[in-house]
JSON list of C-alpha atoms in Angstrom, two decimals:
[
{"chain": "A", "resi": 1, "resn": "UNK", "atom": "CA", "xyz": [79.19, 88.08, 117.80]},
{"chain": "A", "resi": 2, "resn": "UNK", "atom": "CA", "xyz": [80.44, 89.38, 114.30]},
{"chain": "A", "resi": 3, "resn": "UNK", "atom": "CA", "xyz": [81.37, 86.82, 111.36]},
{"chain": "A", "resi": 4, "resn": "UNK", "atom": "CA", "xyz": [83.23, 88.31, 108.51]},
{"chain": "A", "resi": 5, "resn": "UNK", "atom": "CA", "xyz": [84.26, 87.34, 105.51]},
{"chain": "A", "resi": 6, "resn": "UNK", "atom": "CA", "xyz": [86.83, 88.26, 103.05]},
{"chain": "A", "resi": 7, "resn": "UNK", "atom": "CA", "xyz": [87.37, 88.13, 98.99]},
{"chain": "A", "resi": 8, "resn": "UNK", "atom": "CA", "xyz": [88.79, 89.67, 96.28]},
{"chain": "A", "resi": 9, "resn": "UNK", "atom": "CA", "xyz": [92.17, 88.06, 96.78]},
{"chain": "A", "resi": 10, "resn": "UNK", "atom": "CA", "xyz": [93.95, 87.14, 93.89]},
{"chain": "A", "resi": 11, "resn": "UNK", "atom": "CA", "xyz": [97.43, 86.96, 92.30]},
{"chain": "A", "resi": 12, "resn": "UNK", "atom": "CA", "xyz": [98.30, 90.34, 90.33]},
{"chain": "A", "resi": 13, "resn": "UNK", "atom": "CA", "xyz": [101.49, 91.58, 88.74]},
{"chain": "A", "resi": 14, "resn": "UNK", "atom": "CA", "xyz": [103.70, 94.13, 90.55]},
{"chain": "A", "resi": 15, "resn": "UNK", "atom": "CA", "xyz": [102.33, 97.49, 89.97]},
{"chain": "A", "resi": 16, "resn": "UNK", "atom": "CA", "xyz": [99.00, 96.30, 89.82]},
{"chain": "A", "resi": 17, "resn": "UNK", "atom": "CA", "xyz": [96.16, 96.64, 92.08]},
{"chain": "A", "resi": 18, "resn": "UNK", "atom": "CA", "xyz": [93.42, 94.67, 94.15]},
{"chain": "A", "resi": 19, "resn": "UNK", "atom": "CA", "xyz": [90.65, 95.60, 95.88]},
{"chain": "A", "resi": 20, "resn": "UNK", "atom": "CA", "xyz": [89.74, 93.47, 99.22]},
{"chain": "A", "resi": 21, "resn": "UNK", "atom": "CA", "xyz": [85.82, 92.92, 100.53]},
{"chain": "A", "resi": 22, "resn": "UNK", "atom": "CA", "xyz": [84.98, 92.11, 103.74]},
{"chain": "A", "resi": 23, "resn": "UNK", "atom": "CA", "xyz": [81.32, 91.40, 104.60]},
{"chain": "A", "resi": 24, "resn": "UNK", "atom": "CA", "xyz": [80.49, 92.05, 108.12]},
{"chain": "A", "resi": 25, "resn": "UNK", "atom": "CA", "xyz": [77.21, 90.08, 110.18]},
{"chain": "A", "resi": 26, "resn": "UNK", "atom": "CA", "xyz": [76.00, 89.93, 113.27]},
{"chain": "A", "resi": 27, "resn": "UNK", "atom": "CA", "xyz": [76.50, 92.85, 116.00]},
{"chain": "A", "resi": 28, "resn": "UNK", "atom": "CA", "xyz": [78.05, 94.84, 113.87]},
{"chain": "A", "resi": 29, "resn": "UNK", "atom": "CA", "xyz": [77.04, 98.33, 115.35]},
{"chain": "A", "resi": 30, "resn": "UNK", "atom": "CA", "xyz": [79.47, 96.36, 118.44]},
{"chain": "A", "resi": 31, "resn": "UNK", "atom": "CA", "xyz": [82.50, 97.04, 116.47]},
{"chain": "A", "resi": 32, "resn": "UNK", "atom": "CA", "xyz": [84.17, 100.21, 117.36]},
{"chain": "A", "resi": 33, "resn": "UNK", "atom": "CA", "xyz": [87.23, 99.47, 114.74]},
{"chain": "A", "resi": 34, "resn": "UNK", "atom": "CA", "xyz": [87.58, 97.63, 112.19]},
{"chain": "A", "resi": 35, "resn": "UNK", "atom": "CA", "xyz": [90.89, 95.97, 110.53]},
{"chain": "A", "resi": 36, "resn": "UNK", "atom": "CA", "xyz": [92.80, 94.72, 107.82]},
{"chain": "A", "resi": 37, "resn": "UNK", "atom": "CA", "xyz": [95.77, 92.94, 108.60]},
{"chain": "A", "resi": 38, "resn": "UNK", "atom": "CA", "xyz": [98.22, 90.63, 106.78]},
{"chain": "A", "resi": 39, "resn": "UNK", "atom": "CA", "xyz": [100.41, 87.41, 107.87]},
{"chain": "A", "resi": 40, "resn": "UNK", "atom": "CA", "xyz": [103.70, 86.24, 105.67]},
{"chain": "A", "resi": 41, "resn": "UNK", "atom": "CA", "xyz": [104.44, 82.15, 106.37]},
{"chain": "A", "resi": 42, "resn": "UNK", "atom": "CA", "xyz": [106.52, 81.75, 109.26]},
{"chain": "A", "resi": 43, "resn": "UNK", "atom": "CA", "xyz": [105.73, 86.11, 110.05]},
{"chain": "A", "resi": 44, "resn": "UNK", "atom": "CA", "xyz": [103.67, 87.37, 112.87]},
{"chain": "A", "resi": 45, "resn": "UNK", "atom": "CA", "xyz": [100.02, 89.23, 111.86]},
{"chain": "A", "resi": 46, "resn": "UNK", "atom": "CA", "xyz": [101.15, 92.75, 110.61]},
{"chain": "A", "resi": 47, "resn": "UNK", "atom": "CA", "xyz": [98.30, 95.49, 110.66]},
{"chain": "A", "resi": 48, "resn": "UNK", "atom": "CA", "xyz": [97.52, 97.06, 107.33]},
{"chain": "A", "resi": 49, "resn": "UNK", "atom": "CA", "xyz": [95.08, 99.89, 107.61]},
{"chain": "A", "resi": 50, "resn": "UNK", "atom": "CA", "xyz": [92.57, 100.44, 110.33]},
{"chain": "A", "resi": 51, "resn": "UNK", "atom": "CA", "xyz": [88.79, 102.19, 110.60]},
{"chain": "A", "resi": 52, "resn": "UNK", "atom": "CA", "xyz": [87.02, 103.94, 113.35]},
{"chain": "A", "resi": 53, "resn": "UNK", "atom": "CA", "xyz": [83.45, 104.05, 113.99]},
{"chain": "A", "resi": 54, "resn": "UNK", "atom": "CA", "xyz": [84.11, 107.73, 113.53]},
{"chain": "A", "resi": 55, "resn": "UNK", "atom": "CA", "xyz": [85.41, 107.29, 110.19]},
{"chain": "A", "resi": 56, "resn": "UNK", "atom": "CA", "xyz": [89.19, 108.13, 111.26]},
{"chain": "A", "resi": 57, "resn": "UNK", "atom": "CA", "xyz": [91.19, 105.85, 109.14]},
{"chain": "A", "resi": 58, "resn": "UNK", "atom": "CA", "xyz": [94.60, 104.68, 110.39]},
{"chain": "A", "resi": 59, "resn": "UNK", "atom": "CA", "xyz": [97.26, 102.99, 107.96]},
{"chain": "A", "resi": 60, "resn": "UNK", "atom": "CA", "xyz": [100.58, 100.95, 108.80]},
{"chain": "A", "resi": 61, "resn": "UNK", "atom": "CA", "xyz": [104.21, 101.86, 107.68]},
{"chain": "A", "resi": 62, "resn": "UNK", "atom": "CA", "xyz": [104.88, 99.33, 105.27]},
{"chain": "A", "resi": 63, "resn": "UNK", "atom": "CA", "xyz": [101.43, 100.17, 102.96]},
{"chain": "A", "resi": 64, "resn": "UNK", "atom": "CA", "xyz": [100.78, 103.97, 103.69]},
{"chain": "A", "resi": 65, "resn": "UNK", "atom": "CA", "xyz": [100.28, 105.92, 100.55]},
{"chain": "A", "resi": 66, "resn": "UNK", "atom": "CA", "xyz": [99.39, 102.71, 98.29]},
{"chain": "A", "resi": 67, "resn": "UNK", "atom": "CA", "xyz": [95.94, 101.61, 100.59]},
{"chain": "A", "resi": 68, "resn": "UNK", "atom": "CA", "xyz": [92.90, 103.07, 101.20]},
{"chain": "A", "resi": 69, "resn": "UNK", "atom": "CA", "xyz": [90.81, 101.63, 103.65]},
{"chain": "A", "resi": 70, "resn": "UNK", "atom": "CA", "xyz": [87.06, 102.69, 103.49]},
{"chain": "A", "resi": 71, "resn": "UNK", "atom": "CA", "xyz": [83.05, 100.92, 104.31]},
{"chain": "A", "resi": 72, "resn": "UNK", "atom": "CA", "xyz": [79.67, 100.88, 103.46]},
{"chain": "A", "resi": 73, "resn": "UNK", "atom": "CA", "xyz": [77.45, 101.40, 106.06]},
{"chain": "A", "resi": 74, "resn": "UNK", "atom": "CA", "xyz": [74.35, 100.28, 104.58]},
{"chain": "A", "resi": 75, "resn": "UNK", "atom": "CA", "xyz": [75.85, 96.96, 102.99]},
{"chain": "A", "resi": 76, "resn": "UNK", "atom": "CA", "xyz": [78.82, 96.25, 106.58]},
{"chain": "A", "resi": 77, "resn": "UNK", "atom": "CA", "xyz": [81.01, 95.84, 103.91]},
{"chain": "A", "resi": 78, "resn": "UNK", "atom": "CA", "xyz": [85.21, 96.95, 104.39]},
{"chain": "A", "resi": 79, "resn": "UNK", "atom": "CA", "xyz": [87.24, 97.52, 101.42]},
{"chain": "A", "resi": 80, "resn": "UNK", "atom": "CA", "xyz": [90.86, 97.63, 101.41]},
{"chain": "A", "resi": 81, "resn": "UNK", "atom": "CA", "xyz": [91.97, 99.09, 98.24]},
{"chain": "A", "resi": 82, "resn": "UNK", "atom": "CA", "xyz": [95.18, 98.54, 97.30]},
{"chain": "A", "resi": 83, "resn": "UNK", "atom": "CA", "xyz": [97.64, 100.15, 94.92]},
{"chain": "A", "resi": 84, "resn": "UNK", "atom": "CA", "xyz": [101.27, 99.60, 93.42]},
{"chain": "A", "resi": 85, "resn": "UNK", "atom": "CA", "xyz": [101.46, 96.33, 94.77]},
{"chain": "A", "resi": 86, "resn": "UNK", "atom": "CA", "xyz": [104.98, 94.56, 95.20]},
{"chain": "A", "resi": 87, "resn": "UNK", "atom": "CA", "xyz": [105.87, 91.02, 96.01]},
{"chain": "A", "resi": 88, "resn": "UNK", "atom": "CA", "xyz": [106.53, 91.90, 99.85]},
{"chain": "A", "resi": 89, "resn": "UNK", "atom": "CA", "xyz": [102.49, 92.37, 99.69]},
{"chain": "A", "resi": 90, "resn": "UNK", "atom": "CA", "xyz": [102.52, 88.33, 99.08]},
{"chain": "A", "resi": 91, "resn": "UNK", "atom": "CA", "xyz": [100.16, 87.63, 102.33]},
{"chain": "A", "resi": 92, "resn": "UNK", "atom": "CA", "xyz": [96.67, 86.21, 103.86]},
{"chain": "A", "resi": 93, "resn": "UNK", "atom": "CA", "xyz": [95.07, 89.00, 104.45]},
{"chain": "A", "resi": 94, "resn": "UNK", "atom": "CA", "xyz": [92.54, 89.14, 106.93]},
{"chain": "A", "resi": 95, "resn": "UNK", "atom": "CA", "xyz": [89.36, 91.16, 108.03]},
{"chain": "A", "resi": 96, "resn": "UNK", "atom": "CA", "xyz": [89.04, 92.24, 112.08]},
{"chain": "A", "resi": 97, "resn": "UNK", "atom": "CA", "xyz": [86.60, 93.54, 114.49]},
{"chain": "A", "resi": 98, "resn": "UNK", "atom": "CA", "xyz": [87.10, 95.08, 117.71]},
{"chain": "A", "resi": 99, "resn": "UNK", "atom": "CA", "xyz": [84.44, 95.27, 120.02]},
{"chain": "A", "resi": 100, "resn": "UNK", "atom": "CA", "xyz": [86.18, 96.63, 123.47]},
{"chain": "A", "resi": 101, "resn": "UNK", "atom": "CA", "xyz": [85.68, 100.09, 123.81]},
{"chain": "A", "resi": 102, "resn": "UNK", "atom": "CA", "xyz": [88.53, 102.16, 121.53]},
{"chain": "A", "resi": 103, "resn": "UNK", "atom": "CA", "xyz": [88.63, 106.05, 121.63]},
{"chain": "A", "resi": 104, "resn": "UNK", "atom": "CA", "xyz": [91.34, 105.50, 118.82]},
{"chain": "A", "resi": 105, "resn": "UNK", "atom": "CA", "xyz": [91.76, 103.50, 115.93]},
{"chain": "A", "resi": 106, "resn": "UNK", "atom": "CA", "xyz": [94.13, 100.82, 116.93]},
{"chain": "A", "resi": 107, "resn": "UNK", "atom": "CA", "xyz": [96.41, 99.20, 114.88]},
{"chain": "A", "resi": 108, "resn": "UNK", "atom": "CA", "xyz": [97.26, 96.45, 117.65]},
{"chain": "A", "resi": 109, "resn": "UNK", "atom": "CA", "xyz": [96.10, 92.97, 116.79]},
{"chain": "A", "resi": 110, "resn": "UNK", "atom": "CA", "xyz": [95.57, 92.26, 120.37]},
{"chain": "A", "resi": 111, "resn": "UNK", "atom": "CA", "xyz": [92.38, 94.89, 120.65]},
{"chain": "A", "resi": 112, "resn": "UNK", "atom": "CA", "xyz": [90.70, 92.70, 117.90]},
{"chain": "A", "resi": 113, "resn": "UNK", "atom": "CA", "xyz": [88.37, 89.83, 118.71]},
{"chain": "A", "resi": 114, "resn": "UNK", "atom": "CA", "xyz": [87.17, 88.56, 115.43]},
{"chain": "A", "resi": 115, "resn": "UNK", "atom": "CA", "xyz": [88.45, 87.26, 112.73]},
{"chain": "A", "resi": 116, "resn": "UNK", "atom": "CA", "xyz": [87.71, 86.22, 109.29]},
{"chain": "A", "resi": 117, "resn": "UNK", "atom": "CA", "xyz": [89.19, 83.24, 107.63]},
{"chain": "A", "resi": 118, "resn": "UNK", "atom": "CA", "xyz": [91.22, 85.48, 104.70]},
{"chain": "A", "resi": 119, "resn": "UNK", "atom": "CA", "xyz": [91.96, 85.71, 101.72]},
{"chain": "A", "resi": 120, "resn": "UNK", "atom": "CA", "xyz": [95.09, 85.26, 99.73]},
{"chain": "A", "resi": 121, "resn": "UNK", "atom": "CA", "xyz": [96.56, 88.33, 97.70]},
{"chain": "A", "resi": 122, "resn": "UNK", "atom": "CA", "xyz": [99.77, 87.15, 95.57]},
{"chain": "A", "resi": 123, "resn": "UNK", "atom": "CA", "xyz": [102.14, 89.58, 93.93]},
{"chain": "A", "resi": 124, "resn": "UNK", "atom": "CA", "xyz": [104.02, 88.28, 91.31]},
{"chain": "A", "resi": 125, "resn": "UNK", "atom": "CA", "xyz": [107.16, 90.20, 89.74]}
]
């Protein structure tokens, strides 16, 4: 099993900037991607940005060019940084592990099996 856990959440102005941590324990070297993804009330789970055990980062339409999704091995930490935020940002966003086997980095929230609890990132205007 892998728990995670996510911070850095906050509420920013728009143009502003947050960076997300997600701490990663437990069979971690069982994850062959690992996710950020982001739920609006009453929205379905929208992927953000994506990682490969490879290190082949994949990003979604909506945020590419204003996230950078990156890790630290040593500490199982993800980061999501994120740039120029706007109020459509306004989400729970949430760390993900997938543990089936993925020769891509997958951006589907139905190859992910855990979740962390998330953490709220508001953008104000």
């Amino acid at each position: 099993q892998i728990q995670l856990e996510e911070s850095g959440g906050d509420s920013v102005q728009a143009g502003g900037s947050l960076k997300l941590t997600c701490a990663a324990s437990g069979s971690t070297n069982s994850a062959w991607v690992m996710g950020w993804f982001r739920q609006r009330p009453g929205q379905e789970r929208e992927a953000v940005a994506a990682l490969h055990r490879d290190g082949r980062p994949l990003y979604g339409a909506s945020v590419a060019g204003r996230v950078t999704i990156s890790k630290d091995s040593a500490k199982n930490w993800l980061y999501l940084q994120m740039n120029s935020l706007n109020p459509d940002d306004t989400a729970m966003y949430y760390c993900a592990a997938a543990t089936k086997q993925l020769l891509w980095t997958s951006l589907n929230v139905n190859d992910y099996k855990y979740w962390g609890r998330g953490t709220q990132v508001t953008v104000t205007s």
